[in-house]
Short mmCIF file of C-alpha atoms in Angstrom, two decimals:
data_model
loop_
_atom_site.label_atom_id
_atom_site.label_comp_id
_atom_site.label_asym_id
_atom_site.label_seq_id
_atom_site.Cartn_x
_atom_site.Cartn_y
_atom_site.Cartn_z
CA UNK A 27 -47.97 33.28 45.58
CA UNK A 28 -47.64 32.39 41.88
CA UNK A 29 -44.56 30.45 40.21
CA UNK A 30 -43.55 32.12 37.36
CA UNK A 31 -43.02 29.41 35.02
CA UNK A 32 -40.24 28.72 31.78
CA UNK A 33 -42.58 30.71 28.90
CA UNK A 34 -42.69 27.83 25.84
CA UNK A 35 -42.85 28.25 22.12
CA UNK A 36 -44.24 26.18 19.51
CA UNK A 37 -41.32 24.07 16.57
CA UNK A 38 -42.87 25.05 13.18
CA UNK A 39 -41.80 21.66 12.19
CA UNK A 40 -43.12 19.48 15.46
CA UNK A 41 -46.09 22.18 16.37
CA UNK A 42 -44.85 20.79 20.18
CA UNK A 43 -44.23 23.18 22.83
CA UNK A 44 -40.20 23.93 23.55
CA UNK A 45 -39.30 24.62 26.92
CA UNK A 46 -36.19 26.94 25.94
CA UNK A 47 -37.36 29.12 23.51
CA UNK A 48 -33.48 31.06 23.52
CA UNK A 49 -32.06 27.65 22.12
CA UNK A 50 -34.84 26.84 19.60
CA UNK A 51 -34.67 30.25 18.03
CA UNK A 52 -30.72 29.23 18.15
CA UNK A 53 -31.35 26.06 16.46
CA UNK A 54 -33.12 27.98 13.71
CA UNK A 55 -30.66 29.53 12.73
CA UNK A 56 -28.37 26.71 12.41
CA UNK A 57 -26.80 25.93 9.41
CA UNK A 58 -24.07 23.72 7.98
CA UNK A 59 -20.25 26.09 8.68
CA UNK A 60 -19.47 24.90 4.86
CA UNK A 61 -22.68 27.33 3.73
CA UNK A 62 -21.35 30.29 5.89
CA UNK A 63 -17.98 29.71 4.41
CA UNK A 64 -19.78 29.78 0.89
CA UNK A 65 -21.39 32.85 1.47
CA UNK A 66 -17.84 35.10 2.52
CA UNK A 67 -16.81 34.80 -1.25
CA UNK A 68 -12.74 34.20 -1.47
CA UNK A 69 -12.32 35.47 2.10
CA UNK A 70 -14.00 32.66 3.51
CA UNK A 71 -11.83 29.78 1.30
CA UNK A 72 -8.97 31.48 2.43
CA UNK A 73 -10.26 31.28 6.50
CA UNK A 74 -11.13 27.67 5.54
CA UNK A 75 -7.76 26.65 3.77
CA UNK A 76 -5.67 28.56 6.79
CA UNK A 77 -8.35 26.20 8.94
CA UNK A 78 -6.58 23.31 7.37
CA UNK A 79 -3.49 24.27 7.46
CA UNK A 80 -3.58 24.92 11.07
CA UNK A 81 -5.33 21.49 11.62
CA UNK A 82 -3.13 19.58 9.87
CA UNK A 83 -5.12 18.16 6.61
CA UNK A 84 -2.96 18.99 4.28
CA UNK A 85 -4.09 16.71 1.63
CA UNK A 86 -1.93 16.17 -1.62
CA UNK A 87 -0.90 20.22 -1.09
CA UNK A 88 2.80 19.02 0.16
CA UNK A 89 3.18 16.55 -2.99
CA UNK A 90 1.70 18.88 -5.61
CA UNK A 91 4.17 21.49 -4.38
CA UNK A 92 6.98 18.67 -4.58
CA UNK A 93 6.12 18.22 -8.30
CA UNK A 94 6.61 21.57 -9.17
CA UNK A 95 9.88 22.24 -7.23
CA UNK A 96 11.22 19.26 -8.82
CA UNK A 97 10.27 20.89 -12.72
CA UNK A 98 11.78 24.02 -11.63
CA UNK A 99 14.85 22.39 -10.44
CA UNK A 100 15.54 19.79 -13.23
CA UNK A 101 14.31 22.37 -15.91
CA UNK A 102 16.63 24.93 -14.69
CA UNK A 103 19.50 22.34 -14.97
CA UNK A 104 18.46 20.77 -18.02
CA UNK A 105 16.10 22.23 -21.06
CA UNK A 106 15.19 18.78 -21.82
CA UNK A 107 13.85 18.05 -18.70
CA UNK A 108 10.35 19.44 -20.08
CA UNK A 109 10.32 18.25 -23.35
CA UNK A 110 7.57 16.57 -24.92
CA UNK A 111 9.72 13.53 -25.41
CA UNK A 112 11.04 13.39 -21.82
CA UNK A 113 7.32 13.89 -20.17
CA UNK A 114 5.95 11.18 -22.54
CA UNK A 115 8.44 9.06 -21.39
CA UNK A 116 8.41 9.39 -17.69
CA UNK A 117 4.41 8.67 -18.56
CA UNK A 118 4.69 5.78 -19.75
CA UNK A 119 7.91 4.19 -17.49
CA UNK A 120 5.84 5.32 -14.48
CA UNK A 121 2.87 2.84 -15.12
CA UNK A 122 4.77 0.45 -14.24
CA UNK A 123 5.62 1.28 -10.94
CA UNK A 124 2.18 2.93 -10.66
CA UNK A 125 -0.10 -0.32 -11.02
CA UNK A 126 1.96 -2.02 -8.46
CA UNK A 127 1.54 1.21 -6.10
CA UNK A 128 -2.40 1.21 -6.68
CA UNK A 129 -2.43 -2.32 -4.65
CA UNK A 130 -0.32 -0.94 -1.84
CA UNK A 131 -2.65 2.08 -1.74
CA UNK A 132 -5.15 -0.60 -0.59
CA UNK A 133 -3.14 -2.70 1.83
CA UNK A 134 -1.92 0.70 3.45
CA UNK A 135 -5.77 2.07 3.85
CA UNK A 136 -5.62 -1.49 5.99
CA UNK A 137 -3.19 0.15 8.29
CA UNK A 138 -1.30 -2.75 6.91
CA UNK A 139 2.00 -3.50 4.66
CA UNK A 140 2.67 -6.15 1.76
CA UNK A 141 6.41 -6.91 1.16
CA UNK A 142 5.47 -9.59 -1.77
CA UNK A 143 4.71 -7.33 -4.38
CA UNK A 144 7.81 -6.99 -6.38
CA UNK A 145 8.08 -10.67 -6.35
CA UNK A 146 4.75 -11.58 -7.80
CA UNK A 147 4.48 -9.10 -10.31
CA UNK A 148 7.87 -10.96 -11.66
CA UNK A 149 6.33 -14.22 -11.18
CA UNK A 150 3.39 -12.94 -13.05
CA UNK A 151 5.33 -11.93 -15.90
CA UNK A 152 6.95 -15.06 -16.17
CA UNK A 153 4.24 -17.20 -15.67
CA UNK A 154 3.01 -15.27 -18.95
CA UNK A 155 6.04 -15.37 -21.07
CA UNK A 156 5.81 -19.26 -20.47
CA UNK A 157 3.09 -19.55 -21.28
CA UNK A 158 2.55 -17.36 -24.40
CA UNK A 159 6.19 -18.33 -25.42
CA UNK A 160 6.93 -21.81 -24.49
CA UNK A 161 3.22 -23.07 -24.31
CA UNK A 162 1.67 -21.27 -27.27
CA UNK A 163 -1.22 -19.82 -25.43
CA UNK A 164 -2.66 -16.38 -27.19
CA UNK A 165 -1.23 -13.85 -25.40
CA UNK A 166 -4.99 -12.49 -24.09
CA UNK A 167 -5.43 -15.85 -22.46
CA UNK A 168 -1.93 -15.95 -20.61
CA UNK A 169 -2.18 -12.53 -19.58
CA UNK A 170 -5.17 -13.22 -17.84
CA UNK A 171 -4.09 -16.30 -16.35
CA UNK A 172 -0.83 -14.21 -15.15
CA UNK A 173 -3.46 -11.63 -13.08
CA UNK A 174 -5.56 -14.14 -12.10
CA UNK A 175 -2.97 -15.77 -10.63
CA UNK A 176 -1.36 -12.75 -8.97
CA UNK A 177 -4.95 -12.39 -7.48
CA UNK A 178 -4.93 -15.52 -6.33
CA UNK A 179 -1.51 -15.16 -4.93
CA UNK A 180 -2.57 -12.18 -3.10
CA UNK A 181 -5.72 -13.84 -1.66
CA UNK A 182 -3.21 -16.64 -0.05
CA UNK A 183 -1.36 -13.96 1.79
CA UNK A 184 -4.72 -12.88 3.06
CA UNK A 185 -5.83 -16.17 4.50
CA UNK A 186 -2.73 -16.41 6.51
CA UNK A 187 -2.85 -13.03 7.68
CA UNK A 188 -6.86 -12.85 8.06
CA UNK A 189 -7.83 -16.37 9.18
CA UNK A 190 -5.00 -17.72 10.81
CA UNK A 191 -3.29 -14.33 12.42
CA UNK A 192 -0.28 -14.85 11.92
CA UNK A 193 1.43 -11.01 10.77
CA UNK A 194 1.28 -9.65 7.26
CA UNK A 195 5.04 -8.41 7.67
CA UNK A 196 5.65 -12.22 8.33
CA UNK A 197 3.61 -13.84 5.66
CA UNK A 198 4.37 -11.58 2.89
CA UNK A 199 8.04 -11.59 3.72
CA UNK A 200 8.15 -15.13 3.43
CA UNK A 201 5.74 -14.75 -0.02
CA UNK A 202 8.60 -12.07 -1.29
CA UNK A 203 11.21 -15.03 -0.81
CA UNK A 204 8.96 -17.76 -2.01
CA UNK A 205 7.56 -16.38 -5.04
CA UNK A 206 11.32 -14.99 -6.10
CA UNK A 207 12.32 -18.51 -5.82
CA UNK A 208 9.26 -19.82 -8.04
CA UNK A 209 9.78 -17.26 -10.47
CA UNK A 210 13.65 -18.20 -11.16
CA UNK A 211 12.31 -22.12 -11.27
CA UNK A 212 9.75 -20.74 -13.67
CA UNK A 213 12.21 -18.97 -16.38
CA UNK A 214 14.40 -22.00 -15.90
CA UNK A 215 18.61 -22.13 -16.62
CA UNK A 216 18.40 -19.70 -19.25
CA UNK A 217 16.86 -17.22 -17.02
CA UNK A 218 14.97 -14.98 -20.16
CA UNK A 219 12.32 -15.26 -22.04
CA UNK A 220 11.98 -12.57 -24.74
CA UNK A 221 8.68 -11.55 -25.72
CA UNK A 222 7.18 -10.53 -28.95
CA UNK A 223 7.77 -6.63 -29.60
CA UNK A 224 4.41 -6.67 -31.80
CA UNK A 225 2.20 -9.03 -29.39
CA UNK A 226 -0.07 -7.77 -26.81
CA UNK A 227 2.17 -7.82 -23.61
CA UNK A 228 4.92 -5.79 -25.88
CA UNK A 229 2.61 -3.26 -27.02
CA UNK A 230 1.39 -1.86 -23.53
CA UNK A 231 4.04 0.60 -23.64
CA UNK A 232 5.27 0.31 -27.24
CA UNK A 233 1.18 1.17 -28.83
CA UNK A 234 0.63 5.40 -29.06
CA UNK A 235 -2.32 7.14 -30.62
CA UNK A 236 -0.62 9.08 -33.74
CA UNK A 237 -3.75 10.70 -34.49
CA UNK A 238 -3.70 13.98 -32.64
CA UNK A 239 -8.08 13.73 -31.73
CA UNK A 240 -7.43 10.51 -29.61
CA UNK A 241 -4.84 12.95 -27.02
CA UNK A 242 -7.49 15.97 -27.38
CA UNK A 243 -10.58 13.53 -27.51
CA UNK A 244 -9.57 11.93 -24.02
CA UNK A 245 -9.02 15.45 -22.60
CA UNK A 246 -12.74 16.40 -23.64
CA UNK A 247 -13.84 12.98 -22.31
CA UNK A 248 -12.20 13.06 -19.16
CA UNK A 249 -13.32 16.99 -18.63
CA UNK A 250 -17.17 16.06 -19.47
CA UNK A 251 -16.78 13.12 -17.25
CA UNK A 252 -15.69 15.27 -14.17
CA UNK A 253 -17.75 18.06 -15.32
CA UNK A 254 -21.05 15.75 -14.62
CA UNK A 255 -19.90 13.33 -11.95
CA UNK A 256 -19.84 16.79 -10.14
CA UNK A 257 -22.94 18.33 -11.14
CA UNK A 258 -24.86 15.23 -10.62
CA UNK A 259 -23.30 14.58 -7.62
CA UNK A 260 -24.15 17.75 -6.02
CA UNK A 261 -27.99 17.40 -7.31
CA UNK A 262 -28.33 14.95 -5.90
CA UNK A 263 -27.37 16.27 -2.24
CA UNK A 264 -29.54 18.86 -2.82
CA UNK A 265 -32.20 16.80 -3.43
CA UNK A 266 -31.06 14.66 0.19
CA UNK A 267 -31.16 18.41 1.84
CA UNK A 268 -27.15 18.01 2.30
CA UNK A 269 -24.45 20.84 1.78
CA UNK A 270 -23.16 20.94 -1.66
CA UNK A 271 -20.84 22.43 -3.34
CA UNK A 272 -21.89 25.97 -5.70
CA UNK A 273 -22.06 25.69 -9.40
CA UNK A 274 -19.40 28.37 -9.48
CA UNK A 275 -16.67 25.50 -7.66
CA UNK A 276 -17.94 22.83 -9.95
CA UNK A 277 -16.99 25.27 -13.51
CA UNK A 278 -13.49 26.41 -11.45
CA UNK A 279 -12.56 22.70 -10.99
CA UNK A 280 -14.19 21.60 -14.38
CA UNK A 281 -11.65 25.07 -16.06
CA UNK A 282 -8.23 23.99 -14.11
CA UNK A 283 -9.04 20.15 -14.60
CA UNK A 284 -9.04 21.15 -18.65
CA UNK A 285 -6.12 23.24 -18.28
CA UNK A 286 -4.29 20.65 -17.12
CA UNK A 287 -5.83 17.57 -19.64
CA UNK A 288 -5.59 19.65 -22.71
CA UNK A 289 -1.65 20.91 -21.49
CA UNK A 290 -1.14 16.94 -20.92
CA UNK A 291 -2.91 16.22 -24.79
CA UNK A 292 -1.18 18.71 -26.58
CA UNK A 293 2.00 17.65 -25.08
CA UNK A 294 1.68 13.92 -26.18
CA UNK A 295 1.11 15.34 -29.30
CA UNK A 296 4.52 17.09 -30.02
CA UNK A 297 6.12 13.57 -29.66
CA UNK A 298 4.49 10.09 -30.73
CA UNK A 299 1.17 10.91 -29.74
CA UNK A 300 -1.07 9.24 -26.66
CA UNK A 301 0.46 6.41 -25.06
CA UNK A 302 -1.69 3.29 -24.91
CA UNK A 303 0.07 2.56 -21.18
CA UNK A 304 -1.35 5.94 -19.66
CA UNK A 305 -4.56 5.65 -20.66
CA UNK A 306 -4.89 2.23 -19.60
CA UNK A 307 -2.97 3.40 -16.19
CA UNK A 308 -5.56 6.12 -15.95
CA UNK A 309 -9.18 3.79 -16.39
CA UNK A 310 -7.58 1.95 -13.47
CA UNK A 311 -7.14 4.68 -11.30
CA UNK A 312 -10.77 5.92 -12.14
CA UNK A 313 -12.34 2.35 -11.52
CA UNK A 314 -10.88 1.85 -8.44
CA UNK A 315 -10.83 5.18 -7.01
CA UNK A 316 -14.82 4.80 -7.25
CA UNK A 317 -14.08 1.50 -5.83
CA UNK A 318 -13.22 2.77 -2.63
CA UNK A 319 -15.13 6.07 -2.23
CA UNK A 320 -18.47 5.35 -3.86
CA UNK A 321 -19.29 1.52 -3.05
CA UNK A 322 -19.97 0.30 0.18
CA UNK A 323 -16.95 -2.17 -0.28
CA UNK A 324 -14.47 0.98 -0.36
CA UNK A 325 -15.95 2.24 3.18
CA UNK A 326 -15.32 -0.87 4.71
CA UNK A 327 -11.45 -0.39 3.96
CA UNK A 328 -11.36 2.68 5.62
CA UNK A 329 -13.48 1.77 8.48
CA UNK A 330 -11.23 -1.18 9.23
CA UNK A 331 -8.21 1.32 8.55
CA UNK A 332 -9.86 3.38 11.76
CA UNK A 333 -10.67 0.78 13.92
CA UNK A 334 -10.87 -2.95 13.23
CA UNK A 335 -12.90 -3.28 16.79
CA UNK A 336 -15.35 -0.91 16.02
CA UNK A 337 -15.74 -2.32 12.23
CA UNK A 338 -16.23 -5.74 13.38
CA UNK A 339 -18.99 -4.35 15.88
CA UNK A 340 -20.59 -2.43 13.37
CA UNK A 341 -21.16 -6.27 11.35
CA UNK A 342 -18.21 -5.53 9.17
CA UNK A 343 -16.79 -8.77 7.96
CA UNK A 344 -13.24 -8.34 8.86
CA UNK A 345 -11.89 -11.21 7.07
CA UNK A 346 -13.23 -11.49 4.33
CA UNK A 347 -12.64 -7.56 3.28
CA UNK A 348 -9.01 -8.25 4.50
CA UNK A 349 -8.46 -11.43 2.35
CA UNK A 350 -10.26 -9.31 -0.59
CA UNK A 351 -7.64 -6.60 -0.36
CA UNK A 352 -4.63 -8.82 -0.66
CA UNK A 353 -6.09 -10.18 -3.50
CA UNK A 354 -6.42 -6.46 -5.09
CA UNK A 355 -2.70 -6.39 -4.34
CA UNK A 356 -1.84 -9.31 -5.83
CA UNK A 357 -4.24 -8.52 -9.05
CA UNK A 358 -2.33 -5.26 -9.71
CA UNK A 359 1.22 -6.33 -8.93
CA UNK A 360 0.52 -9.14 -11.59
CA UNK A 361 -0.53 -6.11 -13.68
CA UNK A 362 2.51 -4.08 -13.06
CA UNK A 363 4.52 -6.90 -13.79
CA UNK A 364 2.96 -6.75 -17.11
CA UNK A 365 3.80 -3.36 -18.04
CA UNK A 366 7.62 -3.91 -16.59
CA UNK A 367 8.20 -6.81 -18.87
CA UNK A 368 6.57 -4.95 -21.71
CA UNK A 369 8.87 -1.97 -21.42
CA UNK A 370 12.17 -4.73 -21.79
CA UNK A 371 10.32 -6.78 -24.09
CA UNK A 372 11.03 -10.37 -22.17
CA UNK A 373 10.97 -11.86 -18.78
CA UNK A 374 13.79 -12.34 -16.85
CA UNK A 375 15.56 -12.90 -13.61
CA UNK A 376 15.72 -9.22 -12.23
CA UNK A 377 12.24 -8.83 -12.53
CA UNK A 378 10.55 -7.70 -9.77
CA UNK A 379 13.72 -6.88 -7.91
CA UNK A 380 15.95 -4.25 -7.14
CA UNK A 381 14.39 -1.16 -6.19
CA UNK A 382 10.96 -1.67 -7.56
CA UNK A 383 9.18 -2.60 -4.12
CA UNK A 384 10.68 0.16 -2.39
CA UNK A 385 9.51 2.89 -5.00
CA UNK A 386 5.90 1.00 -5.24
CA UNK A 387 5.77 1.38 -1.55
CA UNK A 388 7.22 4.80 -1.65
CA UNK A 389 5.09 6.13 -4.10
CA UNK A 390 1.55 5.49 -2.36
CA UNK A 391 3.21 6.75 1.00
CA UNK A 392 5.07 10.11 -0.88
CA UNK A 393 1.49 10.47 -2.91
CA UNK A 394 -0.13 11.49 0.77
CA UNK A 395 -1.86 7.55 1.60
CA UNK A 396 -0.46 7.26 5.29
CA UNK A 397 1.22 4.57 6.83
CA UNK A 398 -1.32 4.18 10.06
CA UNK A 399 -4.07 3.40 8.15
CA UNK A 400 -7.73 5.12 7.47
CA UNK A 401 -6.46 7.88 4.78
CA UNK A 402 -5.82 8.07 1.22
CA UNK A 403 -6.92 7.39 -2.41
CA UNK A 404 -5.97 5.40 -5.31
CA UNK A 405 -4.35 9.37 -6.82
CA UNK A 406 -2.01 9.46 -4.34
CA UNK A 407 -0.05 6.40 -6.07
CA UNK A 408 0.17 8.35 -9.37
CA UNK A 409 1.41 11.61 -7.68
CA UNK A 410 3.79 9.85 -6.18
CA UNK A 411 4.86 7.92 -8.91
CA UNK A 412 5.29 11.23 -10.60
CA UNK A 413 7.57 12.44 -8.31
CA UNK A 414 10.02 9.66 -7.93
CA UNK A 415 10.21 8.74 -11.73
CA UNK A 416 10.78 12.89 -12.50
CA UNK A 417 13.42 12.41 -9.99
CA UNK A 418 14.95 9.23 -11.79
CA UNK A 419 14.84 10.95 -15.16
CA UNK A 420 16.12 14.19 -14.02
CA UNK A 421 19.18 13.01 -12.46
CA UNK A 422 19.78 10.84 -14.91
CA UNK A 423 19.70 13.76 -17.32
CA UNK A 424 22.19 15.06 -15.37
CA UNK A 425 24.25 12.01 -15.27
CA UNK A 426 24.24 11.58 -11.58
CA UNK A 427 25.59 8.10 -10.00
CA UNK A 428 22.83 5.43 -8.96
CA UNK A 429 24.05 5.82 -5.19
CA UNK A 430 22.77 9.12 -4.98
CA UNK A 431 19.69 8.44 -7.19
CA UNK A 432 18.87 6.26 -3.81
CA UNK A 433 19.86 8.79 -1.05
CA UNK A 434 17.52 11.27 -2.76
CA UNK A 435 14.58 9.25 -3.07
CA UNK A 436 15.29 8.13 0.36
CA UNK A 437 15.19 11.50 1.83
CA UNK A 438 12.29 12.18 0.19
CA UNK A 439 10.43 9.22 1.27
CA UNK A 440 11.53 10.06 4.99
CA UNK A 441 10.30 13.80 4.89
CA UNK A 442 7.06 12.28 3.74
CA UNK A 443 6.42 9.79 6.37
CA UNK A 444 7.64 13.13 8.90
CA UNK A 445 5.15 15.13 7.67
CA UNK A 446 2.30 12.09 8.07
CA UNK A 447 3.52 11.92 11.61
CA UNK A 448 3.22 15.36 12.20
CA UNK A 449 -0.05 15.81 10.51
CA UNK A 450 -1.86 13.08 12.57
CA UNK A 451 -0.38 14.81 15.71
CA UNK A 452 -1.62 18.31 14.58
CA UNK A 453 -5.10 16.47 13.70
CA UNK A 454 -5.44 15.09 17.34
CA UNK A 455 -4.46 18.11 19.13
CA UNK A 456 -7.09 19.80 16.94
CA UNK A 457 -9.48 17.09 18.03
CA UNK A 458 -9.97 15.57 14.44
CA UNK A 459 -8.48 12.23 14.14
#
């Protein structure tokens, strides 16, 4: 009596002998779902997008939309609200704001928070007004000094928090009390010191490009730029036999990317021209958005962001990435500061309070970078930026009280964190977070 036995086939690859032939001919015929979604045209984008609604990742969609409610709304109310003028301005108050948001961006990918930032980017402006007002240094030299110390400042918060444990709610509360107090001991009785309009710190937001080929020259620049980071980019995963993205996606992004830049340029061109603060704003958000997703520095953030157990088993060094990102904080709050002082041309004792650490914070967190850690990019603080300064300009267009200037932003702020909450709980029950 014979045993009839499994039949085998041969792997083209392995020339070994394969027991089930049914699931080798299956694993032929594998490929990547991205490729089959390729292949249905527009029907299989919209299956894909639907995909993502369904599971949650709604990426910057809910903030984009935001944006363009709030230009409807404010536009409909007010003509100005869309003026070259008004646009350029909201540009250039938001960078600000923005810088200081960049460094949260970081601390948040932590999973963590920093409270300190307002603080030290006033300290940072004041320790450069001192010095490039009372001591006579050249402005260059005490606005480096003024980020290098807000790095350093940064990095201090880190040590406590990374080396000796204790919480980074704790230690940068106590550094938003502390480094209030130094600033005011810094600026001394008087409490102001006025900067030069014409210096260096005074023209961040004062300087524009008149000459209408710097806006349009930028836009070509930054179109090019995209055009090849993409084209390279998927060459090269070609090359590595990994899924890439058509040359058909690469021209539609490159087309709406130049819609948008050469809108942007021939806007800043009805009024004063480019503003020297948003293209200084913008190399920022390019260096250190390839900071984080193209070095191996920037996956370390998010892998601590998902687990710090797992990082720290994978021979992730925990504490020194954590004391690094503080000092990033620091760094651009010290930056921010910059810009603040720049727009009232002096230093004085409101800086770095008020509202300004609640709308950095808010910003990053409206912009899509959530609040538990692991998710979001460097963009997300200038879309949110966007939205709360559009908000700020349009009701003060409208003349609407402060009080309710706060209540809105609030309620924006909350719906955002809502929708983070119910996005990672969508992503879970989907099985993707």
């Amino acid at each position: 009596m014979s045993i009839d036995k499994p039949s085998a086939t041969v792997s083209k690859d392995t020339a070994e002998p394969v027991e089930n032939p049914e699931a080798a001919r299956g694993a032929d015929v594998a490929v990547d779902p991205r490729l089959l979604i390729r292949e249905r045209g527009l029907a299989g984008y919209v299956g894909e997008f639907k995909r993502k609604i369904k599971a949650g990742e709604l990426g910057s969609i809910p903030v984009v939309l935001g944006l363009i409610i709030i230009c409807i709304v404010f536009q409909s109310l007010n003509s100005n609200f869309l003026s070259a003028q008004n646009l350029s301005d909201i540009s250039v108050t938001m960078v600000g704001t923005g810088m200081i948001s960049v460094g949260i961006v970081f601390v948040l990918l932590l999973g963590e928070i920093d409270l300190s930032v307002g603080s030290v980017s006033g300290a940072a402006s004041a320790i450069a007004a001192v010095l490039a007002v009372n001591q006579g240094w050249p402005e260059w030299a005490a606005v480096l000094f003024a980020v290098a110390a807000g790095a350093a400042i940064g990095a201090l918060h880190g040590f406590f928090f990374a080396v000796l444990g204790a919480p980074a709610f704790a230690v940068t509360l106590a550094g938003l009390l502390f480094w209030l107090g130094f600033m005011l001991k810094v600026l001394g009785e008087n409490g102001t010191i006025n900067l030069d309009s014409d210096g260096l710190i005074g023209k961040l937001t004062t300087y524009f490009f008149a000459d209408v080929a710097a806006a349009y020259g930028l836009a070509v620049v930054v179109v090019a730029l995209f055009f090849l980071s993409s084209f390279l980019g998927n060459r090269r995963r070609e090359a590595a036999g990994v899924p890439s993205r058509p040359l058909s996606d690469t021209l539609l992004r490159t087309a709406l990317l130049a819609v948008v830049s050469f809108a942007a340029a021939a806007m800043y061109n009805q009024y004063k021209g480019l503003p020297l603060a948003t293209v200084i704003f913008l190399a920022f958000l390019v260096g250190s958005d390839f900071l984080l997703r193209r070095t191996a520095y920037g996956r370390k953030i998010f892998a601590l962001g998902g687990s710090v157990e797992a990082s720290r088993r994978a021979g992730i060094n925990v504490t020194t990435v954590r004391i690094t990102v503080f000092a990033i904080a620091g760094g651009f709050s010290a930056i921010g500061g910059l810009f603040l002082a720049s727009k009232i041309a002096s230093a004085n004792q409101s800086a770095g309070t008020g509202d300004l650490l609640m709308n950095a914070i808010a910003a990053a967190v409206i912009g899509g970078t959530s609040l538990f850690g692991g998710r979001g990019r460097t963009w997300n603080a200038l879309l949110g930026v966007l939205v709360i300064v559009s908000i700020q300009y349009g009701l003060q267009l409208e003349s609407i009280a402060e009080p309710v200037k706060y209540m809105i932003t609030a309620a924006v702020l909350l719906t955002t964190v809502v929708i983070d909450s119910i996005t990672r709980k969508t992503q879970k029950t989907a099985g993707r977070a």
